Short mmCIF file of C-alpha atoms in Angstrom, two decimals:
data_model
loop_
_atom_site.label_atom_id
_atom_site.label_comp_id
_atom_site.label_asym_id
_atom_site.label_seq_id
_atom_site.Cartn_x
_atom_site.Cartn_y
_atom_site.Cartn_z
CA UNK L 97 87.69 89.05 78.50
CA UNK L 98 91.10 90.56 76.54
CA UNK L 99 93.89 87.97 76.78
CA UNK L 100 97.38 88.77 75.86
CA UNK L 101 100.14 86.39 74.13
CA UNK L 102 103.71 87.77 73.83
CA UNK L 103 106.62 86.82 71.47
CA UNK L 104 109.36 84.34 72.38
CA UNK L 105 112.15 84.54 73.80
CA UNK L 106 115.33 86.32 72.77
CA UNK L 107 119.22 86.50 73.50
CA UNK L 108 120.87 89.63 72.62
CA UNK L 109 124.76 90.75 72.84
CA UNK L 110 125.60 93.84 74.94
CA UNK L 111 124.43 97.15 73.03
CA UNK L 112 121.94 95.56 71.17
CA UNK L 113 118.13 96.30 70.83
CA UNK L 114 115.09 94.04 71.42
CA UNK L 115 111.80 94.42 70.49
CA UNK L 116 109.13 92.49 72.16
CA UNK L 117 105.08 92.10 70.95
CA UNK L 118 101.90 91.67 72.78
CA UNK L 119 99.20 90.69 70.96
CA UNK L 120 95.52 91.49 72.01
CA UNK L 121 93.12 89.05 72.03
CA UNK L 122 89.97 91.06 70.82
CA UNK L 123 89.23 94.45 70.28
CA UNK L 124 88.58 95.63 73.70
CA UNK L 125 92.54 96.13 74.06
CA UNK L 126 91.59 99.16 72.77
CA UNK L 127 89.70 100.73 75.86
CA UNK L 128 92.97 100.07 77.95
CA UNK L 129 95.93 101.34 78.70
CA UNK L 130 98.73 98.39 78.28
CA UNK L 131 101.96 98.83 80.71
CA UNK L 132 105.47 96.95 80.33
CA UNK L 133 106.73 95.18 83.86
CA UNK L 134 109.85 93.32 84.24
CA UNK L 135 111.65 90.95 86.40
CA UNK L 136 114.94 89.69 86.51
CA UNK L 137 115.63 86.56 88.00
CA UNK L 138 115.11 85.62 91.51
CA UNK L 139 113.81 89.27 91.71
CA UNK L 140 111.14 91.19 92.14
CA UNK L 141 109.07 93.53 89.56
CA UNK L 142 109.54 96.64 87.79
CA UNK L 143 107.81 99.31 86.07
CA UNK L 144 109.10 100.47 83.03
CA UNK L 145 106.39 102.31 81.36
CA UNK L 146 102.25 102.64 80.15
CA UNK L 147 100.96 103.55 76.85
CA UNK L 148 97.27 104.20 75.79
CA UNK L 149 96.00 101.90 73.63
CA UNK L 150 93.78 103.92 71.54
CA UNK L 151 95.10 107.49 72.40
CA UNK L 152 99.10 106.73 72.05
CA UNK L 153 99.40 108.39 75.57
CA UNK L 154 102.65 107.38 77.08
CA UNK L 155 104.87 107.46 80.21
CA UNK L 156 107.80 105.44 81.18
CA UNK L 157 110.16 105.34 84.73
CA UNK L 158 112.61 107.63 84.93
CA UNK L 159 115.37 104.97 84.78
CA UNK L 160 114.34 104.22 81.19
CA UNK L 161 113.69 107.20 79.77
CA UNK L 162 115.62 107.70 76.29
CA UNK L 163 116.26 103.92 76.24
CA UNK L 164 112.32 102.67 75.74
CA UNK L 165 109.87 102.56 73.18
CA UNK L 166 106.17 101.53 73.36
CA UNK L 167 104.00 101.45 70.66
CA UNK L 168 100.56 100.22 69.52
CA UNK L 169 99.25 99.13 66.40
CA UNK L 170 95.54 99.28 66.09
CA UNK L 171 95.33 97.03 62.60
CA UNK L 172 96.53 94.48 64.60
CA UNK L 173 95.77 95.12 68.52
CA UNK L 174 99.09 94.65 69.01
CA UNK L 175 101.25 96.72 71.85
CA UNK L 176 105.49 96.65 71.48
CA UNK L 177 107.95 97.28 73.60
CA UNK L 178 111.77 98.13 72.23
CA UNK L 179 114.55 98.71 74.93
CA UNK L 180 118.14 99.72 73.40
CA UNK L 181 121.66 99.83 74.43
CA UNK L 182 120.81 96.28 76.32
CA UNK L 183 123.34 95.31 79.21
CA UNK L 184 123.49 92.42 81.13
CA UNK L 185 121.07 93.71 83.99
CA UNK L 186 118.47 93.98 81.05
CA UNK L 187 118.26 90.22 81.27
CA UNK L 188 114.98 89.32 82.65
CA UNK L 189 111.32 88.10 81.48
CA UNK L 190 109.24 91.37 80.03
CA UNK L 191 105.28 91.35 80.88
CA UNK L 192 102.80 93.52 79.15
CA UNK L 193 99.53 93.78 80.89
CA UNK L 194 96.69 95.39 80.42
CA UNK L 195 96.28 98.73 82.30
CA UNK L 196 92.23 98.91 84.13
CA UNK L 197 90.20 101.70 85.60
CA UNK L 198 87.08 101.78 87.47
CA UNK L 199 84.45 104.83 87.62
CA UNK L 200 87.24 106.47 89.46
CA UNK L 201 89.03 107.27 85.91
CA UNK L 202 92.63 106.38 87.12
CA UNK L 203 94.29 103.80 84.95
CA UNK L 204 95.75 102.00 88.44
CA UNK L 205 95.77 98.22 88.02
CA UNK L 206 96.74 95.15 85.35
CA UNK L 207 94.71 92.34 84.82
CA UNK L 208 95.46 90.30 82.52
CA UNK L 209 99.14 89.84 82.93
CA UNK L 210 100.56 88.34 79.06
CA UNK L 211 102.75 85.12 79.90
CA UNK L 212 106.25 87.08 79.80
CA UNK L 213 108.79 87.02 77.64
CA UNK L 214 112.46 86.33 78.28
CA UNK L 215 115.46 88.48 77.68
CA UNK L 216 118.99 87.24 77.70
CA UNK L 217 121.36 89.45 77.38
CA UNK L 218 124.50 88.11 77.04
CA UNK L 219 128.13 88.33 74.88
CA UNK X 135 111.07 106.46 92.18
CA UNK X 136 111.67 104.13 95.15
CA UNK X 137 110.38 100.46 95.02
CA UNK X 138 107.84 100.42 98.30
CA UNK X 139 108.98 98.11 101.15
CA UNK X 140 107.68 95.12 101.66
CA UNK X 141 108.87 91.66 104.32
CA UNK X 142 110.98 89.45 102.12
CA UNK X 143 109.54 87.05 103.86
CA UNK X 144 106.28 85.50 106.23
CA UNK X 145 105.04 82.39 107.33
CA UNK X 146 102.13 80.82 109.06
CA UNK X 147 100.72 77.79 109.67
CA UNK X 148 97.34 76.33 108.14
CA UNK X 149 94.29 78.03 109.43
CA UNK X 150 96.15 80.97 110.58
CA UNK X 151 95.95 84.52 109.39
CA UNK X 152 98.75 86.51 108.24
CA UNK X 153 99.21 89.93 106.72
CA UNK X 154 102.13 91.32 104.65
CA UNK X 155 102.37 95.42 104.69
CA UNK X 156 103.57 97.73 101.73
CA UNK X 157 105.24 100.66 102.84
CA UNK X 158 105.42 104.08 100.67
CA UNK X 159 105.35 107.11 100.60
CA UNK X 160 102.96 110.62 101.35
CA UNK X 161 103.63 110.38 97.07
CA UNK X 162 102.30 107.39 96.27
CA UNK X 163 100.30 104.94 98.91
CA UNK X 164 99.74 108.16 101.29
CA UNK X 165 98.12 109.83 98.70
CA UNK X 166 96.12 107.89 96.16
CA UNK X 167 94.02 104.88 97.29
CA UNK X 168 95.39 103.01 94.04
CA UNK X 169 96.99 100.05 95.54
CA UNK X 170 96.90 96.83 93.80
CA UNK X 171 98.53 93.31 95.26
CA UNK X 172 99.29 90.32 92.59
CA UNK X 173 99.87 86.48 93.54
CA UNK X 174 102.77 85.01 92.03
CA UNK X 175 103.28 81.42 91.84
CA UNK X 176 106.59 79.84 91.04
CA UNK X 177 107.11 80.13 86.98
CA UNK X 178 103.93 81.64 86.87
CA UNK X 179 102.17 84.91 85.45
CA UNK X 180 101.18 87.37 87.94
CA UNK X 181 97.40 87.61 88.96
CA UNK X 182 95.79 90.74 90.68
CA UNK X 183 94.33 89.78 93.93
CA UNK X 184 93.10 92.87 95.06
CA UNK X 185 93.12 96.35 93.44
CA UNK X 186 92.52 99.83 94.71
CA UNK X 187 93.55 99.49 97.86
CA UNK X 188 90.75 96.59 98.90
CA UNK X 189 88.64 95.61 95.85
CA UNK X 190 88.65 92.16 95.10
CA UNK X 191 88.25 90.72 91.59
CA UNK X 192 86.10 88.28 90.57
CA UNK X 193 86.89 84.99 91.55
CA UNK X 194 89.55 85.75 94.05
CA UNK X 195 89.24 84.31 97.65
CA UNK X 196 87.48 86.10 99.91
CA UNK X 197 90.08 84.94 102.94
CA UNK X 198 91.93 87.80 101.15
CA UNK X 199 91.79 91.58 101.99
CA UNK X 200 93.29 94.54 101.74
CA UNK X 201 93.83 97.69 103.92
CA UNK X 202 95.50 100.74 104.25
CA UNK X 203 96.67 103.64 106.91
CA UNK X 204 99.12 106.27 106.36
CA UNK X 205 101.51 105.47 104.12
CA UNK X 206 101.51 101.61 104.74
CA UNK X 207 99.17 99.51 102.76
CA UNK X 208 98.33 95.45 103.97
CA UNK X 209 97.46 92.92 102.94
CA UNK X 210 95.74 89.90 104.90
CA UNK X 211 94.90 86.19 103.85
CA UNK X 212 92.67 84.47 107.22
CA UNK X 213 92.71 81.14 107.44
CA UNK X 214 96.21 80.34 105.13
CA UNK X 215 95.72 77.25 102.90
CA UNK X 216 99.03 75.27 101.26
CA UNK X 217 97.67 76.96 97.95
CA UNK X 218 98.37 80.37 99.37
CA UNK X 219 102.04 79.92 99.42
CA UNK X 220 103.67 82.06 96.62
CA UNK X 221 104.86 85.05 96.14
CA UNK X 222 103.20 88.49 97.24
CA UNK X 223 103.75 91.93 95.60
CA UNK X 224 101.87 95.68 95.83
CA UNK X 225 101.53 98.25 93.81
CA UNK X 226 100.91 101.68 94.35
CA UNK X 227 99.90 104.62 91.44
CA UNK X 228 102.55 107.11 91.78
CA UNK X 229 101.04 110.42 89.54
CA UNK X 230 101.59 111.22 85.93
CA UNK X 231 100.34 107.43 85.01
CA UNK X 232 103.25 105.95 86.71
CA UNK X 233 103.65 103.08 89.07
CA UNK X 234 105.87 101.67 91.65
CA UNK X 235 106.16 98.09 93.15
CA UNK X 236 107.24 96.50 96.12
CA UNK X 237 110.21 94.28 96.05
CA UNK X 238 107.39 91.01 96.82
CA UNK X 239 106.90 88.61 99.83
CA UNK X 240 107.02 84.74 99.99
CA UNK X 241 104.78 83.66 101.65
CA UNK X 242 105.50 80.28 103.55
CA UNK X 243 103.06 78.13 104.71
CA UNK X 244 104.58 75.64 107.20
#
């Protein structure tokens, strides 16, 4: 069973960039797809994009198109997330999880869920 | 797209059953049976409770299920338990390896 830790937490000024990591627990990150899901405070959850682990595959929501950036980096089954031009309704706590199929093919669930990271973005 | 709708808000009382819907669209719960529904307790990680439409994973209660008709996909815990009270939200594949999530449920139990 893949487990996923993510790095701590950050406070960033209006405009700036953050970069968060989610590190894999084993190898098996690798037959995944790993997608980025945030929530602000008080709030529900939001999509904000998938990558393939091993293939680089991508997608993200509309709404952050341009302004996201996942990567993976198989030396170190590590997945990273970068979201620029920050505002202050960035600030929330940033999940990776990893991205399942069944036999049916269709990456379409996450389990496990990393333990979140939180974004403050504030001047 | 648009975040699926979901109750802000049920409640029951121990023993009872309730059931929390997830409404989409023909683009998304209408038209792939890839509906997922995570368990969120206060200040803690999400954890999937049931996944493609009414697959449960290992583990998970069996007092949980999961449904769907139409465009509306449900979700139903029999026999609520104090331990059930949290937050509820579904999850629906969307095409093109996207997703979109309801806004969540709390679930009360009185």
């Amino acid at each position: 069973q893949v487990y996923l830790v993510q790095s701590g937490p950050e406070v960033k000024k209006p405009g700036a960039s953050v970069k968060v990591s989610c590190k894999a627990s084993n190898h098996t990150f690798f037959n995944y797809g790993i997608s980025w899901v945030r929530q602000a405070p008080g709030e529900g959850v939001e999509w904000m994009g998938w990558i393939s682990a091993r293939q680089g595959n991508r997608n993200s929501a509309q709404k952050f198109q341009g302004r996201v950036t996942m990567t993976t980096d198989t030396s170190t089954n590590t997945a990273y997330m970068e979201l620029r031009s920050l505002t202050s309704g960035d600030t929330a706590v940033y999940y990776c999880a990893v991205t399942r199929r069944t036999k049916t093919g269709t990456y379409n669930f996450f389990d496990p869920w990393g333990q979140g990271t939180l974004v403050t973005v504030s001047s | 797209q648009s975040a699926l709708t979901q109750p802000a808000s049920v409640s029951g009382s121990p023993g009872q059953s309730i059931t929390i819907s997830c409404t989409g669209t023909s683009r998304d719960v209408g038209r792939y049976d890839f509906v997922s529904w995570y368990q969120q307790h206060p200040g803690k990680v999400p954890k999937l409770i049931i996944y493609e439409v009414s697959e449960r994973p290992s583990g998970v209660s069996n007092r949980l299920s999961g449904s769907k008709s139409g465009n509306t996909a449900s979700l139903t815990i029999s026999g609520v338990q104090t331990e059930d009270e949290a937050h509820y939200f579904c999850c629906s594949f969307a095409g093109a390896s996207s997703f979109v999530f309801g806004g969540g449920t709390k679930l009360t139990v009185l």
